Short mmCIF file of C-alpha atoms in Angstrom, two decimals:
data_model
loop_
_atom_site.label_atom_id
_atom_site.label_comp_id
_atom_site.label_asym_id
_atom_site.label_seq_id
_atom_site.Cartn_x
_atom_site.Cartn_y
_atom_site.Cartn_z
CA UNK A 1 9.40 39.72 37.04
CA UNK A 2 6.10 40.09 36.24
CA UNK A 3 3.16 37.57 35.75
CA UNK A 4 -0.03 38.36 34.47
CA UNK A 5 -3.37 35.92 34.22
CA UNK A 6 -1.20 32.96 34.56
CA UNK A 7 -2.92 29.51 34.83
CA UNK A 8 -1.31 25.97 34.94
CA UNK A 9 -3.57 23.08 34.28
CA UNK A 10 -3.26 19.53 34.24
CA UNK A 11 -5.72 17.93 31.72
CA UNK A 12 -9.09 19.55 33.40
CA UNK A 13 -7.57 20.23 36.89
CA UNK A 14 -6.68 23.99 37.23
CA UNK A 15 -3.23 23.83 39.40
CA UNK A 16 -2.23 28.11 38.78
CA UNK A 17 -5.31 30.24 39.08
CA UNK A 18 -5.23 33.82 37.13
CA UNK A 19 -1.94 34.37 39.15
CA UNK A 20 -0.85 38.20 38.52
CA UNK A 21 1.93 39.62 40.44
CA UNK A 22 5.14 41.89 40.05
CA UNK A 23 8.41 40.18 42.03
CA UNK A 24 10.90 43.55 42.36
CA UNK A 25 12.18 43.72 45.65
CA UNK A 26 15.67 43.72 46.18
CA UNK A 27 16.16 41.03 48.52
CA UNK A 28 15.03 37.68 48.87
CA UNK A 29 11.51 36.81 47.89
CA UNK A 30 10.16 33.92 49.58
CA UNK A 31 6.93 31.99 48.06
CA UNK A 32 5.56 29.89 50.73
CA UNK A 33 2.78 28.01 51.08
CA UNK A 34 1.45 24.88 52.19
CA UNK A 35 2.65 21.25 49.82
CA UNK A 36 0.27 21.61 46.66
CA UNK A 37 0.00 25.00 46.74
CA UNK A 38 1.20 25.59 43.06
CA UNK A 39 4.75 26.89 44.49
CA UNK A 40 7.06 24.86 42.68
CA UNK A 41 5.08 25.01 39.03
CA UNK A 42 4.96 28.62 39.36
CA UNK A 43 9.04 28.52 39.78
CA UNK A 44 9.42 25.49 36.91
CA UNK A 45 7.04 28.82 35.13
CA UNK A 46 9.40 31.63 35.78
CA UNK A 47 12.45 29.63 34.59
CA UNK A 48 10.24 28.66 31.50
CA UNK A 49 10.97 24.72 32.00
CA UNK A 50 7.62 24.65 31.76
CA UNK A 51 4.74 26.19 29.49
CA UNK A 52 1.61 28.33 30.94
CA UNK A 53 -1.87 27.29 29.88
CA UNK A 54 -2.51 30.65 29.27
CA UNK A 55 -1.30 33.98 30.58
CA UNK A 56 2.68 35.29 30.66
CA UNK A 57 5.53 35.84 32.49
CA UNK A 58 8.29 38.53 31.42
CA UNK A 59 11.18 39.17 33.12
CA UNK A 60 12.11 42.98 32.08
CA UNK A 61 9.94 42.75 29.00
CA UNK A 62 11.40 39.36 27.88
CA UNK A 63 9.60 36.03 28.13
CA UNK A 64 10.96 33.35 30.75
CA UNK A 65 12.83 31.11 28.06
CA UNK A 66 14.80 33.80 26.52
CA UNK A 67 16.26 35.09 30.38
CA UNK A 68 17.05 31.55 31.31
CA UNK A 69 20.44 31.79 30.41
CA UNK A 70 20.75 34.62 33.13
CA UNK A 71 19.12 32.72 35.87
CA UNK A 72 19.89 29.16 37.60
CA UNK A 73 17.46 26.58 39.12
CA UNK A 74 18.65 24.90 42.18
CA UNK A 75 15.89 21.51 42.60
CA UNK A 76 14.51 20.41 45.22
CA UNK A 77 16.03 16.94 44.65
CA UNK A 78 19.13 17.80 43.67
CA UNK A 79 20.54 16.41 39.97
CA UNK A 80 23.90 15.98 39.49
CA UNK A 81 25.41 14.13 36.65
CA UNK A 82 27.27 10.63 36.89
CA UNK A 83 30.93 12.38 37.67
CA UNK A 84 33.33 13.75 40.24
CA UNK A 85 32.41 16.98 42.21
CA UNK A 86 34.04 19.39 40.34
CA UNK A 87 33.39 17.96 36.86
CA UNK A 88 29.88 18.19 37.71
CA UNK A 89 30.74 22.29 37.61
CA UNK A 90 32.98 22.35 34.97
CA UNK A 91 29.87 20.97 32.85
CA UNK A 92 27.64 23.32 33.70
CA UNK A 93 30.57 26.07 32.85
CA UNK A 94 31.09 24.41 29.59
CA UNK A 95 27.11 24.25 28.85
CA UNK A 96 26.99 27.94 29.55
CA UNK A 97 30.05 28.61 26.97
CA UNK A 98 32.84 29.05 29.43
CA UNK A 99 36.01 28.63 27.87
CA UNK A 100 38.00 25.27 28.58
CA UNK A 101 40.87 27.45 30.30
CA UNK A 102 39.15 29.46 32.36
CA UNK A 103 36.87 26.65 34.21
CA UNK A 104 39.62 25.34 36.90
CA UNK A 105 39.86 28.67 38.87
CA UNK A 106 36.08 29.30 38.40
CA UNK A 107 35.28 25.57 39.72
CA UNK A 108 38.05 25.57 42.52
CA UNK A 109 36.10 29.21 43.26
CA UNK A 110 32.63 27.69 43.74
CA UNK A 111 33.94 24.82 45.61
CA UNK A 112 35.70 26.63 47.88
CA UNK A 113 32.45 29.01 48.67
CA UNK A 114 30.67 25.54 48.87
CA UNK A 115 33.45 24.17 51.43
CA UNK A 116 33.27 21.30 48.89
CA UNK A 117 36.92 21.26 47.52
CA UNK A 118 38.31 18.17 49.42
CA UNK A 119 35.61 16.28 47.81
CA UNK A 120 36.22 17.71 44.43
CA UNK A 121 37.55 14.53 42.94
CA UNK A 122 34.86 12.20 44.21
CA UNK A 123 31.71 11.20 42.51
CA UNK A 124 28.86 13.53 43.05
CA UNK A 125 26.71 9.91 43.57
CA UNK A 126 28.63 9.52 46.77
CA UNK A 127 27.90 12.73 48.49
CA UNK A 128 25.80 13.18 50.81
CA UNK A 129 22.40 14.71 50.61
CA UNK A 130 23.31 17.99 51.97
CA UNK A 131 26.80 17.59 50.27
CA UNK A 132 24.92 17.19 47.02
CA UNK A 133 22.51 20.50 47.54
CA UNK A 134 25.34 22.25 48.55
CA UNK A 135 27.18 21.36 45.13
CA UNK A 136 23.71 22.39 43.20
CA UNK A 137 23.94 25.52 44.76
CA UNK A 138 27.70 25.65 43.95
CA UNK A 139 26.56 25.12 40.38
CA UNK A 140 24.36 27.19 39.93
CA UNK A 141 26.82 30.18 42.07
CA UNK A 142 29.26 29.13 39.65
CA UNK A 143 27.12 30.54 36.78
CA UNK A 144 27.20 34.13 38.26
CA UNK A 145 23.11 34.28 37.82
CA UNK A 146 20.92 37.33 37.74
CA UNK A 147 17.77 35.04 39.31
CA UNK A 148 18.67 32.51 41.16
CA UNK A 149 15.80 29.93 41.68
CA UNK A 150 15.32 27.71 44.80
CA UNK A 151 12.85 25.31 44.66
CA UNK A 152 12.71 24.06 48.79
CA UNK A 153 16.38 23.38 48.50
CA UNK A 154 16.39 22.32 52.19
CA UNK A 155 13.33 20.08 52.24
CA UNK A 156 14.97 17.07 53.22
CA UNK A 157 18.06 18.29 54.86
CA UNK A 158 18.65 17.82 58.33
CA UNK A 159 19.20 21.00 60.70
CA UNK A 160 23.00 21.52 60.10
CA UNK A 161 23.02 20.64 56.51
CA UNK A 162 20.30 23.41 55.96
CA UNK A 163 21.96 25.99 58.02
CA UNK A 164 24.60 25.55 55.39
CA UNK A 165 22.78 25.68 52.49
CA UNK A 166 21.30 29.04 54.54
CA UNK A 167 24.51 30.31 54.64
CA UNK A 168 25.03 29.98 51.02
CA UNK A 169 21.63 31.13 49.67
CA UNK A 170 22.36 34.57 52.30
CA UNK A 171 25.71 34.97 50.64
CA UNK A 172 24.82 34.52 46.96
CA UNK A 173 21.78 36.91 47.66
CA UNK A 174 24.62 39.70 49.28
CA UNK A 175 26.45 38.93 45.94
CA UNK A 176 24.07 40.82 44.03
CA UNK A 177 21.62 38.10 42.76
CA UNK A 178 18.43 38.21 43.03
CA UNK A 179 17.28 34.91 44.79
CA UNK A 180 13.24 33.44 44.14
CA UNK A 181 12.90 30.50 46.82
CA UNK A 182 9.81 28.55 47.97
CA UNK A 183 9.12 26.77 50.94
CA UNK A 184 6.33 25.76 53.07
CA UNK A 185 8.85 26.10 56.39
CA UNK A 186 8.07 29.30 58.39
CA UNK A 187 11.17 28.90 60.61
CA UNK A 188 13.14 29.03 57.84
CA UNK A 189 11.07 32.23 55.86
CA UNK A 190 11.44 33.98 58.83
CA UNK A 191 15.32 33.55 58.99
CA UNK A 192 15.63 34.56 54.98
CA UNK A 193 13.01 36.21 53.38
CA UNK A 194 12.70 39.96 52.84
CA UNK A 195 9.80 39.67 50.85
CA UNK A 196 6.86 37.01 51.18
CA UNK A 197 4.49 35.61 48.28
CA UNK A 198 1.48 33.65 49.65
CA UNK A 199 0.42 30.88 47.79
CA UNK A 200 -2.90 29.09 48.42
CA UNK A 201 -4.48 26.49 46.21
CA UNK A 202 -2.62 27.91 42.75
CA UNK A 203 -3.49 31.17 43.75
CA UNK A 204 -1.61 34.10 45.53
CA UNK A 205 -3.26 35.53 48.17
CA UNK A 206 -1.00 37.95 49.85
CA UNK A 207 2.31 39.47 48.97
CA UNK A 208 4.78 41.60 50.83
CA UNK A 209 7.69 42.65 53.12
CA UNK A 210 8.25 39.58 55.27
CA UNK A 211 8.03 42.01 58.60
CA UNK A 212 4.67 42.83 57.93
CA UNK A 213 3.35 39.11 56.65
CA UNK A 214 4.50 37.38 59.90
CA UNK A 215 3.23 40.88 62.18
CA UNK A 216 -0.71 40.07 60.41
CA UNK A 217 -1.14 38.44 57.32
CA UNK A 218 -3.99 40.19 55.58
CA UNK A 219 -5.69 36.92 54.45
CA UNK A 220 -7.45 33.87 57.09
CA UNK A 221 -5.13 31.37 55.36
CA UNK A 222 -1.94 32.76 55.58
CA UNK A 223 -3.29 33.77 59.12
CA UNK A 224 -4.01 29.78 59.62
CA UNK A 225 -0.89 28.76 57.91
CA UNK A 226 0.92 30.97 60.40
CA UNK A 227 -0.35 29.15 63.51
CA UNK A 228 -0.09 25.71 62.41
CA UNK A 229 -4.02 25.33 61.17
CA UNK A 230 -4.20 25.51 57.86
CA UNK A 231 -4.85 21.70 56.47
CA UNK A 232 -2.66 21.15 52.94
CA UNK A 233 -3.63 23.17 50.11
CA UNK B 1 31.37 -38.34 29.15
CA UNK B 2 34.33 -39.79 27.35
CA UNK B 3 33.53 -37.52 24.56
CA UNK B 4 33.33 -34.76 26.57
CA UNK B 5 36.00 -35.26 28.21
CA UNK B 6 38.02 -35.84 24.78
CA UNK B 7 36.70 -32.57 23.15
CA UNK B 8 37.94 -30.86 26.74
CA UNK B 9 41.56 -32.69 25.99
CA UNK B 10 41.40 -32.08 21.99
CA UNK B 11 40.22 -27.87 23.11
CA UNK B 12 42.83 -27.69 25.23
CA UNK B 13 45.62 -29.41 23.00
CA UNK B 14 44.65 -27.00 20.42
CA UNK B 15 44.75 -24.30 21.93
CA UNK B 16 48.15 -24.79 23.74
CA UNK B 17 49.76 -25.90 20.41
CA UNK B 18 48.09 -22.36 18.81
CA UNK B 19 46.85 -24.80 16.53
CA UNK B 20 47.29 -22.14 13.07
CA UNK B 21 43.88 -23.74 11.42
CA UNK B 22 42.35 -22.44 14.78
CA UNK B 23 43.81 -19.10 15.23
CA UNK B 24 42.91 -18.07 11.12
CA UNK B 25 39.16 -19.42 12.49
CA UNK B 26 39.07 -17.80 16.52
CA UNK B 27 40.97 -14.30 14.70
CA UNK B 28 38.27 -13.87 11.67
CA UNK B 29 35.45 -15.04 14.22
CA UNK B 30 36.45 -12.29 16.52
CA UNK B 31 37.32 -9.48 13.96
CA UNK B 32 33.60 -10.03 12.30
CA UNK B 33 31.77 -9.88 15.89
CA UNK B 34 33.90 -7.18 16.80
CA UNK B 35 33.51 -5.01 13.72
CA UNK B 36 29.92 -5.76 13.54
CA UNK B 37 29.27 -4.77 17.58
CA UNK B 38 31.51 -1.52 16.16
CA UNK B 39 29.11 -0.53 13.63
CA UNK B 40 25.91 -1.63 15.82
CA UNK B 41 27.29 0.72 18.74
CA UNK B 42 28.32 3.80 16.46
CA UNK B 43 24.69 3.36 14.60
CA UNK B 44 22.75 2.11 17.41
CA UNK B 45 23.46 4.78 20.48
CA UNK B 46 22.49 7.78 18.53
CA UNK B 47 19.68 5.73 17.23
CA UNK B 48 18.68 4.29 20.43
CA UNK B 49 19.23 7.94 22.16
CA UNK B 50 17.65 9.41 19.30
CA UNK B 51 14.13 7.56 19.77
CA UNK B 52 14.76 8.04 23.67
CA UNK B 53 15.10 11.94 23.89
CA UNK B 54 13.20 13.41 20.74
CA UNK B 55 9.69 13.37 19.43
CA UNK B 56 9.25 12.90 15.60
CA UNK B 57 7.05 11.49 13.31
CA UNK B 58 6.54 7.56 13.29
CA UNK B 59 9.20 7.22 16.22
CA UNK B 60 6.41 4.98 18.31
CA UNK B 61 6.65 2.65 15.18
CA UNK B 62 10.95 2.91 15.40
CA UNK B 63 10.70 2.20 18.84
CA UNK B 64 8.72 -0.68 18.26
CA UNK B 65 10.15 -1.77 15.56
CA UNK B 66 13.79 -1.98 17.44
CA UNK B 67 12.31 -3.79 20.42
CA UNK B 68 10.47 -5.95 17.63
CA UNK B 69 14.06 -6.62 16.01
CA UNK B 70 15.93 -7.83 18.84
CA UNK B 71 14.45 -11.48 18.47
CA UNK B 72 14.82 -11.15 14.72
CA UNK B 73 15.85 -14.60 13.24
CA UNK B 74 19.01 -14.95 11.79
CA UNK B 75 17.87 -16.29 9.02
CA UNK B 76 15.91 -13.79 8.21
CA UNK B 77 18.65 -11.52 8.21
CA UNK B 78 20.89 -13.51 6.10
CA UNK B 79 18.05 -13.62 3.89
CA UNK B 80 17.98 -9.97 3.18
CA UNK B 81 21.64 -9.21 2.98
CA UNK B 82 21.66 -12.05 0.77
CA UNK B 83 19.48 -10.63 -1.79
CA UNK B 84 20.99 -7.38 -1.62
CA UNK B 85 24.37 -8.55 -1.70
CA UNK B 86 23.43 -10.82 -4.56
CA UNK B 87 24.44 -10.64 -8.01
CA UNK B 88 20.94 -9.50 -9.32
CA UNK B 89 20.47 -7.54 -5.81
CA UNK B 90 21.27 -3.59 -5.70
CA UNK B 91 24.62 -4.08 -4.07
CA UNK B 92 25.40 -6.72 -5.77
CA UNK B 93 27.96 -4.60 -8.12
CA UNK B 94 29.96 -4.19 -4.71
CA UNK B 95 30.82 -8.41 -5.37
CA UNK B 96 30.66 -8.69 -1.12
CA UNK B 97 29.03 -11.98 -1.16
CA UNK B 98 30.58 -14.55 0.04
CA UNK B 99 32.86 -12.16 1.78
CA UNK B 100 33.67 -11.42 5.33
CA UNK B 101 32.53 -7.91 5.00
CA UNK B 102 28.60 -9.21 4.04
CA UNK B 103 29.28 -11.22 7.22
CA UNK B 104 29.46 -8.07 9.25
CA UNK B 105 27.01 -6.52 7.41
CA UNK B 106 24.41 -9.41 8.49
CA UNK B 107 25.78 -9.67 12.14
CA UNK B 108 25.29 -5.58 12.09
CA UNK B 109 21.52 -6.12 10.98
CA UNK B 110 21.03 -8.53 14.24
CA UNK B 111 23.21 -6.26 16.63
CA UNK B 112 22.18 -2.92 16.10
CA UNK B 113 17.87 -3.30 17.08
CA UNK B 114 19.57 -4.69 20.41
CA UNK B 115 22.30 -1.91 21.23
CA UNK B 116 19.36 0.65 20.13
CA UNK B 117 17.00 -0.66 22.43
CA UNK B 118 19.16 -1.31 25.42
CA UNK B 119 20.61 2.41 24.75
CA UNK B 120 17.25 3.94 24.42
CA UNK B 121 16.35 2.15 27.76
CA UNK B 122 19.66 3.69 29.29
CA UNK B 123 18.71 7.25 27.83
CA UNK B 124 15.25 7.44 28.97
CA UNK B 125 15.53 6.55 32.89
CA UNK B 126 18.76 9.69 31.95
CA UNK B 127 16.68 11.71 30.37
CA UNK B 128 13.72 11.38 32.69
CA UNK B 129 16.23 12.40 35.69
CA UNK B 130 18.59 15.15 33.86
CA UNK B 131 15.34 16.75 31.82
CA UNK B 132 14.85 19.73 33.64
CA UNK B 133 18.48 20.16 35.17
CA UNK B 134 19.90 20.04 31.76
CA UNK B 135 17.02 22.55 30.21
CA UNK B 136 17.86 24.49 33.30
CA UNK B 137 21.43 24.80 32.13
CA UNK B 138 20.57 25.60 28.74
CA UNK B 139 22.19 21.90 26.92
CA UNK B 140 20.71 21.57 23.68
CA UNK B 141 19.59 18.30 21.89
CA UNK B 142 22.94 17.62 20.83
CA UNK B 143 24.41 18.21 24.92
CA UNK B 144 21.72 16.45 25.98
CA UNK B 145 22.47 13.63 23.63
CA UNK B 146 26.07 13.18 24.80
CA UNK B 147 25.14 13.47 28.46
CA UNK B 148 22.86 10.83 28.63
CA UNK B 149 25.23 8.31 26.81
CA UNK B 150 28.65 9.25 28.70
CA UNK B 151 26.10 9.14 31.87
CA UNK B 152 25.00 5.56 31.27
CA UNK B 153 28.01 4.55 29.55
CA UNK B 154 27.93 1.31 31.86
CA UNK B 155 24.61 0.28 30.77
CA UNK B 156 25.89 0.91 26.83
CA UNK B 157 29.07 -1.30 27.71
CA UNK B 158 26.60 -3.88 29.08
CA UNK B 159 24.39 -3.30 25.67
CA UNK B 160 27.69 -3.85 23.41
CA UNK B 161 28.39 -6.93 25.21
CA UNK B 162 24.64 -8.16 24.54
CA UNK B 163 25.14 -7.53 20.93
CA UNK B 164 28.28 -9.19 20.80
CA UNK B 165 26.83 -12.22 22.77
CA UNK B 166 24.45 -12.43 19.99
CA UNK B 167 27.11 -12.05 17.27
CA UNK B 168 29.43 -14.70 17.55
CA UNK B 169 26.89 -17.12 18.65
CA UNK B 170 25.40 -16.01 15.40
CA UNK B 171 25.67 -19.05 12.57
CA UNK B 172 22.57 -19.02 10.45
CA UNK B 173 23.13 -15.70 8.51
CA UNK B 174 26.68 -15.83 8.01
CA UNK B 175 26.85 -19.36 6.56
CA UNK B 176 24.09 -17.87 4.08
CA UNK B 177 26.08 -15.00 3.35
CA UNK B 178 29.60 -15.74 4.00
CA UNK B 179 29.36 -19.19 2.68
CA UNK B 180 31.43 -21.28 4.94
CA UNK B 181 34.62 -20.99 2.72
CA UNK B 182 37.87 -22.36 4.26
CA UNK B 183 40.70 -19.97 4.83
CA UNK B 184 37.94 -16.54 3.80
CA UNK B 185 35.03 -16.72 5.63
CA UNK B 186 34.80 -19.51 7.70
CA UNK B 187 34.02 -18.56 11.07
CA UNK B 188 33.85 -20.88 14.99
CA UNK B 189 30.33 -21.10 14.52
CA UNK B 190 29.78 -22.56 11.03
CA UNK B 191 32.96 -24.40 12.03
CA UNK B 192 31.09 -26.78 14.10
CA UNK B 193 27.96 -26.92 12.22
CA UNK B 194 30.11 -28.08 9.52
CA UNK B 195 32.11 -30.55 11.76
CA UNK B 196 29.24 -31.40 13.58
CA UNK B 197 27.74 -32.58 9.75
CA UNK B 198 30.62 -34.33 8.76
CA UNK B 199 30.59 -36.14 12.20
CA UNK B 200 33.35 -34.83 13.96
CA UNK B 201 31.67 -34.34 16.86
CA UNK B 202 35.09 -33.68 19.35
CA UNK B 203 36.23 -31.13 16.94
CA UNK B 204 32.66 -29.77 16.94
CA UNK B 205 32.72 -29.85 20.68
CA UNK B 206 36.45 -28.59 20.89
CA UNK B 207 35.36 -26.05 18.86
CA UNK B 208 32.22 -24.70 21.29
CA UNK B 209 34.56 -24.78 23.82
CA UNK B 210 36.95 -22.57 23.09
CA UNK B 211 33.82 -20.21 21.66
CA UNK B 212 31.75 -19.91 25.03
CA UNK B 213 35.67 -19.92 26.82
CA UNK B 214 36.08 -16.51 24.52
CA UNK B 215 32.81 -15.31 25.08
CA UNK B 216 33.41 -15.94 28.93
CA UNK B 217 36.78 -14.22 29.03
CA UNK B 218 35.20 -11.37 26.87
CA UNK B 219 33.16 -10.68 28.82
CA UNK B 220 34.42 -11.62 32.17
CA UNK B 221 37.15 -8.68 31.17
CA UNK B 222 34.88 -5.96 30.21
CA UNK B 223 32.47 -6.58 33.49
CA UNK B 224 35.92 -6.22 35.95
CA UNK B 225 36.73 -3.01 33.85
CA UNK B 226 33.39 -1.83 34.03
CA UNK B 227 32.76 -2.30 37.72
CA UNK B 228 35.68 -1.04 38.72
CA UNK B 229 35.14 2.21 37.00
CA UNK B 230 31.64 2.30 37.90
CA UNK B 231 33.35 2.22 41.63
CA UNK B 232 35.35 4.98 41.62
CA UNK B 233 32.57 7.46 39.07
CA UNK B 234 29.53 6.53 40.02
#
């Protein structure tokens, strides 16, 4: 994925500032930054839900709304439609032109990664909040993505509920997919990421392996952010 | 009191002697709301979706226009089917007048600006919520369409039942259109105005009763139906 001069504004207000940056590492790249810092536009960007003021994204040469078919956006908040569990899958299967025939064994599939299948006849309304992340990640599994994108899928999970969703992110990521997630929780970028984008005020200040971010960051505010300091950007 | 209480007796005597002058009027009443809340939902959740999930030209002035139309007057619509229906009007080679088919027509003109706007209600809070999943997912206009009304198919079973609520309390534009004729277009509502005219005021009353007891059972039936699905889905 590459970006190049991309800005986001609002009216006047400049939220993305000239962001330019190549995502190709293997593993999971984590984009974390302080609430406000531009992290979730510049996901809604790379999944082209929404449209750049100026400057482009391409994912291998092709602009974001052409590759979204290959990726899948997991909210933070998740969405699931007004039926059961497993109908809420077999929708997205049909969306993405699955065959009718061949949607049980793929949704029974995704459930059962998901640990979700007893529940697959209930409505998706009556899950719980972790129970309904977990079947947005199931989802979007179920659509055997390229890019997966997470947009703080464990933001207001409690701690066991987002060691599962862990779990699953850690196992669709070993699957082959390559897995874009933000979050402004260190604990948790330390535990998954390989690679770290910084963001700061709609800009990125520092990119790389996550070893080396959390060893010295390179810039004062991720250096701040690090210890606790760094007041909301 | 004693005339209530005789309408209450005469209702009730009617009813349990399936009084065949009542039936021909309860049975047309019901098929004319019913087929004109038919054609108001078929035209009037696209519509109302429509207005709710795309942009075009002029749909502020639809939009308003439907919420404007949901207090329109009866009369007024009477009026216009009238003079389209009439003999000079440009339907009037179709010879509906005076028919129970221009009935519907007219009770479709009053029902249809309320389904739309309830639906398009229904459909935006939807489409507000499912926007970005359902881009996300790659549903087109049409997907998107049909996900938003099967989503909020509770609140479009609550906008039916407003339009038929307005429907077969409905009396001004069918007696213009339909004409109040015994045994072919006379309906519960013109009914009583009629009786009501001719000073029969316990038929007249008998008569509202066993309307606003339909209505109630109507409705009464499709709310237990409706909650109870809405239970177990949603």
């Amino acid at each position: 994925m590459v970006a190049s001069g991309l800005c986001f504004s609002s009216g006047d207000t400049p939220l993305l500032k000239q962001i330019s940056l190549r995502i190709e590492h293997p593993g999971l790249s984590m984009i974390l930054g302080p609430n406000g810092a531009g992290k979730t536009l510049f996901l809604k960007l790379c999944h082209g839900l929404l449209e750049a003021t100026s400057g482009t994204i391409t994912w291998n040469g092709k602009s974001a709304e052409d590759t979204r078919h290959g990726q899948a956006m997991v909210f933070q908040r998740p969405v699931l439609l007004r039926r059961s569990v497993a109908d809420n899958i077999a929708y997205a299967l049909g969306v993405r032109g699955i065959p009718r025939r061949e949607r049980p064994a793929l949704v029974t599939s995704a459930l059962q990664r998901a640990r979700l299948l007893p529940l697959a006849r209930r409505s998706a309304q009556l899950l719980s909040v972790g129970e309904q992340q977990r079947l947005s990640l199931a989802r979007a599994w179920a659509l055997k993505p390229r890019v997966l994108l997470l947009d703080e899928p464990c933001a207001s999970l409690d701690p066991g509920a987002t060691l599962e969703v862990e779990r699953m992110v850690a196992a669709i990521g070993a699957g082959g997919t390559k897995v874009i997630m933000t979050t402004h929780d260190l604990a948790q970028a330390h535990r998954l990421a390989d690679e770290i984008v910084f963001f700061w005020q709609g800009q990125v200040l520092e990119q790389g392996p996550a070893e080396h971010f959390f060893a010295g960051p390179q810039c004062v505010e991720a250096q701040a952010f690090i210890n606790g300091e760094l007041a909301p950007g | 009191m004693t005339d209530i209480h005789e309408a209450f007796a005469t209702a009730l005597q009617l009813l349990l002697q399936l009084d065949p002058g009542l039936l021909e009027i309860v049975t047309l009443s019901l098929k004319i709301s019913l087929s004109a809340v038919l054609l108001g939902a078929l035209t009037g959740f696209p519509l109302g979706a429509a207005v709710a999930l795309f942009r075009f030209p002029g749909r502020d002035l639809v939009n308003a226009g439907l919420h404007a139309f949901m207090g329109l007057p009866p009369v007024i619509a009477g009026l216009v089917v009238f003079l389209l229906l009439s003999r000079s009007g440009p339907l009037g080679p179709l010879g509906l007048l005076y028919t129970p088919a221009a009935m519907v027509i007219a009770q479709w003109l009053l029902v249809t600006p309320i389904i739309a706007a309830l639906t398009c209600e229904s459909a935006t809070e939807f489409h507000r919520s499912y926007d970005e999943q359902l881009r996300s997912l790659g549903a087109g206009p049409w997907r998107t369409m049909t996900t938003v009304l099967w989503d909020g198919r509770f609140n479009l079973v609550s906008a039916a039942l407003a339009g038929f609520g307005r429907a077969s309390a409905e009396v001004g534009a069918v007696l213009m259109v339909g004409g109040n004729i015994h045994h072919l277009t006379r309906v519960m509502t013109t009914s009583i105005a009629l009786e009501t005219s001719k000073g029969n005021l316990q038929l007249a009353l008998a008569l509202g009763i066993v309307l606003m007891g339909l209505s109630l059972a109507l409705n009464l039936a499709v709310i237990i139906v409706r909650d109870r699905v809405k239970q177990r889905y949603a």
